[in-house]
Short mmCIF file of C-alpha atoms and ligand atoms in Angstrom, two decimals:
data_model
loop_
_atom_site.label_atom_id
_atom_site.label_comp_id
_atom_site.label_asym_id
_atom_site.label_seq_id
_atom_site.Cartn_x
_atom_site.Cartn_y
_atom_site.Cartn_z
CA MET A 1 -19.52 20.04 -13.86
CA THR A 2 -15.98 19.61 -12.56
CA VAL A 3 -13.59 22.41 -13.47
CA THR A 4 -10.02 21.53 -12.51
CA ALA A 5 -7.32 24.14 -12.09
CA ILE A 6 -3.79 23.02 -12.81
CA LEU A 7 -1.37 25.26 -10.99
CA SER A 8 2.39 25.61 -11.18
CA ALA A 9 4.63 28.29 -9.73
CA LEU A 10 6.47 29.17 -12.95
CA ALA A 11 5.59 29.31 -16.65
CA GLU A 12 8.47 26.94 -17.51
CA GLU A 13 6.74 24.19 -15.52
CA GLN A 14 3.56 24.48 -17.58
CA HIS A 15 4.71 24.96 -21.20
CA GLY A 16 3.91 21.41 -22.24
CA LEU A 17 0.41 21.45 -20.77
CA LEU A 18 -0.43 24.78 -22.37
CA ALA A 19 0.61 23.43 -25.77
CA GLN A 20 -1.88 20.53 -25.34
CA LEU A 21 -4.84 22.69 -24.28
CA VAL A 22 -7.86 22.32 -26.59
CA ASN A 23 -9.96 25.47 -27.33
CA PRO A 24 -7.68 27.70 -25.23
CA GLU A 25 -9.19 30.95 -24.02
CA LYS A 26 -7.29 33.55 -22.00
CA VAL A 27 -9.01 35.08 -18.97
CA SER A 28 -7.66 37.57 -16.43
CA CYS A 29 -8.38 37.92 -12.73
CA ALA A 30 -6.49 39.45 -9.77
CA GLY A 31 -3.80 40.75 -12.14
CA ARG A 32 -3.13 37.23 -13.37
CA ASN A 33 -3.71 35.56 -16.73
CA PHE A 34 -5.24 32.09 -16.88
CA TRP A 35 -5.96 29.73 -19.77
CA GLN A 36 -9.31 27.96 -19.87
CA GLY A 37 -9.85 24.99 -22.17
CA GLU A 38 -10.01 21.20 -22.27
CA LEU A 39 -7.53 18.41 -21.62
CA ASN A 40 -8.61 14.84 -22.44
CA GLY A 41 -12.21 16.12 -22.59
CA HIS A 42 -12.07 17.66 -19.08
CA ARG A 43 -12.68 21.37 -18.39
CA VAL A 44 -9.48 22.88 -17.01
CA VAL A 45 -7.96 26.21 -16.11
CA LEU A 46 -4.17 26.49 -16.32
CA GLY A 47 -2.64 29.07 -14.03
CA LEU A 48 0.53 30.18 -12.31
CA SER A 49 0.52 30.48 -8.55
CA ARG A 50 3.60 32.70 -8.76
CA ILE A 51 6.12 32.21 -5.98
CA GLY A 52 5.45 32.24 -2.24
CA LYS A 53 2.49 31.51 -0.01
CA VAL A 54 0.62 34.81 -0.31
CA ALA A 55 0.77 34.87 -4.12
CA ALA A 56 -0.35 31.23 -4.21
CA ALA A 57 -3.25 31.90 -1.82
CA THR A 58 -4.44 34.83 -3.96
CA THR A 59 -4.27 32.69 -7.10
CA ALA A 60 -6.20 29.81 -5.53
CA THR A 61 -8.85 32.17 -4.14
CA ALA A 62 -9.30 33.87 -7.53
CA LEU A 63 -9.66 30.50 -9.26
CA ILE A 64 -12.33 29.29 -6.83
CA THR A 65 -14.34 32.48 -6.33
CA SER A 66 -14.14 34.04 -9.80
CA LEU A 67 -13.38 31.32 -12.34
CA GLY A 68 -15.67 28.49 -11.18
CA VAL A 69 -12.86 26.10 -10.28
CA ASN A 70 -13.97 23.28 -7.96
CA GLN A 71 -10.85 21.08 -7.92
CA ILE A 72 -7.15 22.04 -7.84
CA VAL A 73 -4.07 20.05 -8.83
CA PHE A 74 -0.62 21.54 -8.25
CA THR A 75 2.32 20.36 -10.31
CA GLY A 76 5.79 21.74 -9.73
CA VAL A 77 9.22 21.17 -8.29
CA ALA A 78 10.62 21.01 -4.77
CA GLY A 79 13.82 20.57 -2.84
CA GLY A 80 14.32 17.08 -1.41
CA ILE A 81 14.66 17.05 2.37
CA GLY A 82 13.97 13.53 3.59
CA PRO A 83 16.72 10.90 3.57
CA GLY A 84 17.02 9.28 0.15
CA VAL A 85 14.75 11.77 -1.63
CA ARG A 86 16.75 12.38 -4.78
CA VAL A 87 16.71 14.74 -7.75
CA GLY A 88 14.31 13.28 -10.34
CA ASP A 89 12.08 11.57 -7.74
CA VAL A 90 8.44 12.60 -7.54
CA VAL A 91 6.73 13.40 -4.25
CA VAL A 92 2.93 13.25 -4.15
CA ALA A 93 1.72 15.23 -1.14
CA THR A 94 -0.55 13.64 1.42
CA GLU A 95 -0.53 16.83 3.52
CA PHE A 96 1.20 20.17 3.96
CA VAL A 97 2.76 22.14 6.82
CA GLN A 98 4.15 25.70 6.86
CA HIS A 99 7.74 25.35 8.10
CA ASP A 100 8.07 29.10 8.75
CA LEU A 101 4.87 29.52 10.78
CA ASP A 102 5.59 30.08 14.45
CA ALA A 103 3.09 31.83 16.73
CA SER A 104 4.62 30.30 19.88
CA PRO A 105 4.21 30.69 22.77
CA LEU A 106 0.61 31.61 21.95
CA PHE A 107 0.16 28.47 19.85
CA PRO A 108 2.41 25.44 19.34
CA ARG A 109 5.10 26.00 16.73
CA TYR A 110 3.79 25.22 13.18
CA GLU A 111 0.12 25.26 14.26
CA VAL A 112 -2.04 27.54 12.12
CA PRO A 113 -3.66 29.88 14.66
CA LEU A 114 -7.41 29.57 15.10
CA TYR A 115 -7.65 26.47 12.91
CA GLY A 116 -6.35 24.12 15.62
CA LYS A 117 -4.42 22.39 12.82
CA THR A 118 -0.76 22.04 11.91
CA CYS A 119 -1.18 20.10 8.66
CA PHE A 120 -3.73 20.47 5.88
CA ALA A 121 -4.53 17.17 4.19
CA CYS A 122 -4.90 16.67 0.46
CA ASP A 123 -8.01 15.01 -0.94
CA ALA A 124 -7.49 11.25 -0.53
CA ALA A 125 -9.27 10.09 -3.71
CA LEU A 126 -7.69 12.68 -6.02
CA THR A 127 -4.28 12.07 -4.42
CA ALA A 128 -4.55 8.31 -5.00
CA LYS A 129 -5.24 8.98 -8.71
CA LEU A 130 -2.35 11.43 -8.90
CA PHE A 131 -0.04 8.86 -7.27
CA ALA A 132 -1.02 6.20 -9.80
CA ALA A 133 -0.59 8.69 -12.67
CA ALA A 134 2.87 9.66 -11.38
CA HIS A 135 3.89 6.01 -11.14
CA THR A 136 2.92 5.26 -14.73
CA ALA A 137 4.52 8.45 -16.06
CA LEU A 138 7.75 8.02 -14.13
CA ALA A 139 8.15 4.42 -15.25
CA ALA A 140 7.96 5.58 -18.88
CA ILE A 141 10.34 8.51 -18.26
CA VAL A 142 12.87 6.22 -16.53
CA ASP A 143 12.65 3.68 -19.38
CA ARG A 144 13.28 6.34 -22.02
CA ALA A 145 16.16 7.87 -20.04
CA GLY A 146 17.61 4.40 -19.46
CA GLU A 147 17.64 3.68 -23.20
CA LYS A 148 19.77 6.79 -23.72
CA ARG A 149 21.98 6.81 -20.64
CA GLY A 150 21.93 3.34 -19.08
CA PRO A 151 20.00 2.35 -15.96
CA VAL A 152 18.26 5.25 -14.23
CA THR A 153 16.39 5.07 -10.95
CA ALA A 154 13.70 7.42 -9.75
CA GLN A 155 10.94 6.85 -7.24
CA VAL A 156 7.45 8.11 -6.56
CA ARG A 157 6.92 8.79 -2.87
CA SER A 158 4.01 10.15 -0.92
CA GLY A 159 4.04 12.07 2.33
CA LEU A 160 4.29 15.42 4.03
CA ILE A 161 5.59 18.49 2.16
CA ALA A 162 6.66 21.68 3.96
CA SER A 163 6.08 25.13 2.45
CA GLY A 164 7.66 28.41 3.46
CA ASP A 165 8.64 31.79 2.06
CA ARG A 166 12.29 30.84 1.66
CA PHE A 167 14.24 29.17 -1.10
CA VAL A 168 16.20 26.66 1.01
CA SER A 169 19.71 26.76 -0.38
CA SER A 170 22.19 25.43 2.14
CA ALA A 171 22.76 22.03 3.68
CA SER A 172 22.80 23.53 7.17
CA GLU A 173 19.46 25.31 6.70
CA SER A 174 17.94 22.17 5.25
CA HIS A 175 19.27 20.09 8.17
CA ASN A 176 18.00 22.57 10.79
CA LEU A 177 14.60 22.76 9.17
CA ASP A 178 14.32 18.97 9.08
CA GLN A 179 15.44 18.59 12.71
CA ALA A 180 13.05 21.26 13.99
CA LEU A 181 10.12 19.67 12.16
CA ARG A 182 11.09 16.21 13.46
CA GLY A 183 11.14 17.69 16.95
CA ALA A 184 7.47 18.48 16.45
CA GLY A 185 6.81 14.96 15.17
CA LEU A 186 6.73 16.00 11.51
CA GLN A 187 8.75 14.06 8.94
CA VAL A 188 8.88 15.96 5.66
CA LEU A 189 9.98 14.70 2.26
CA ALA A 190 10.34 17.97 0.42
CA VAL A 191 10.29 21.73 0.74
CA GLU A 192 8.72 24.30 -1.57
CA MET A 193 7.03 27.69 -1.36
CA GLU A 194 3.31 27.44 -2.20
CA GLY A 195 1.56 24.14 -1.46
CA ALA A 196 0.51 24.73 2.16
CA ALA A 197 -1.13 28.01 1.18
CA VAL A 198 -3.17 26.41 -1.59
CA ALA A 199 -4.08 23.51 0.73
CA GLN A 200 -5.38 25.96 3.36
CA VAL A 201 -7.44 27.94 0.82
CA CYS A 202 -8.89 24.67 -0.53
CA PHE A 203 -9.73 23.62 3.04
CA ASP A 204 -11.50 26.96 3.61
CA PHE A 205 -13.62 26.57 0.47
CA GLY A 206 -14.14 22.80 0.67
CA VAL A 207 -12.39 22.25 -2.67
CA PRO A 208 -10.49 18.95 -3.30
CA PHE A 209 -6.76 19.50 -3.69
CA ALA A 210 -3.87 17.27 -4.79
CA ALA A 211 -0.24 18.13 -5.43
CA MET A 212 2.88 16.57 -6.86
CA ARG A 213 6.41 17.91 -6.86
CA THR A 214 9.37 16.64 -8.85
CA ILE A 215 12.59 16.95 -6.88
CA SER A 216 14.76 19.55 -8.64
CA ASP A 217 17.48 19.89 -5.96
CA ARG A 218 18.40 18.74 -2.47
CA ALA A 219 17.77 22.14 -0.82
CA ASP A 220 21.54 22.27 -0.19
CA ASP A 221 24.47 24.45 -1.25
CA GLN A 222 23.98 23.31 -4.88
CA ALA A 223 20.26 24.12 -4.95
CA HIS A 224 20.66 27.48 -6.70
CA VAL A 225 22.45 25.69 -9.58
CA ASP A 226 20.33 22.52 -9.75
CA PHE A 227 16.94 24.28 -9.51
CA PRO A 228 17.09 26.51 -12.65
CA LYS A 229 18.70 23.75 -14.72
CA PHE A 230 15.95 21.30 -13.77
CA ILE A 231 13.22 23.89 -14.38
CA ALA A 232 14.55 24.66 -17.84
CA GLU A 233 15.22 21.09 -18.96
CA VAL A 234 12.97 18.63 -17.16
CA ALA A 235 10.05 20.01 -15.14
CA SER A 236 7.59 20.65 -17.96
CA GLY A 237 7.98 17.10 -19.33
CA TYR A 238 7.18 15.58 -15.95
CA ALA A 239 4.11 17.81 -15.52
CA LEU A 240 2.83 16.95 -18.98
CA ALA A 241 3.30 13.21 -18.53
CA ILE A 242 1.81 13.01 -15.03
CA VAL A 243 -1.13 15.38 -15.53
CA GLY A 244 -1.85 13.74 -18.91
CA ASN A 245 -2.12 10.36 -17.15
CA LEU A 246 -4.21 11.83 -14.35
CA PHE A 247 -6.83 13.15 -16.75
CA GLN A 248 -7.14 9.73 -18.35
CA SER A 249 -8.18 8.38 -14.94
CA LEU A 250 -10.62 11.14 -13.91
N1 LIG B 301 11.50 24.60 -4.85
C1 LIG B 301 12.44 23.85 -5.47
N2 LIG B 301 13.56 23.78 -4.75
C2 LIG B 301 13.35 24.50 -3.63
C3 LIG B 301 14.13 24.82 -2.51
N3 LIG B 301 15.38 24.39 -2.40
N4 LIG B 301 13.57 25.61 -1.54
C4 LIG B 301 12.31 26.07 -1.66
N5 LIG B 301 11.53 25.80 -2.71
C5 LIG B 301 12.03 25.01 -3.69
#
């Protein structure tokens, strides 16, 4: 039986999904509370990764080793880094890198020591379904917003996401991060604080992983204003619409 964990960093990103959970049952593990139940007839566990790579790795490990989870989907927000990645766009991850991992000169910058890998790939089949679900959901969201406010554009993209234990909140930091990654041949679309850790844990346990991030800010000098506003007003609706569509296709 497939048991899918749906992870977000913050409770605000998961309100809508929790409200839809059928037969909800609270369970605790590793000092965290999770909600088990069903969505669209599928067994799911809703959980919060908390913020940062270590907290996210602990959460993913607890889900897999103690709660019987054998598939993980992350839904959350991120700062847009790539050119043209705008607030309100959705990025579906194809793979993850840790932008703050640097064991050089022992290993090349960004390479995860002793894995011989710089990027951890998401599961191709699950990611394709998540991409399709995001497309359908975003089209509906854009239509509804357009009826209220006039034409609205938002795009679903897929590509590399970078994770690190920093909230990136200045244009210069964002630029430097992007340039350094490009120097290593890595073109990232967005930056956040958990995905690469969950991807690595899923790789270790052989568990399929997919992730989507709605762009809440541009990781620039406005990020500290844009991020909380987006989290409070928009993020949960995106998660509900996209994950709802995904479970119809699983
Ligand atoms: N998540 C959302 N916005 C972010 C940012 N600017 N930096 C890191 N993580 C984020």
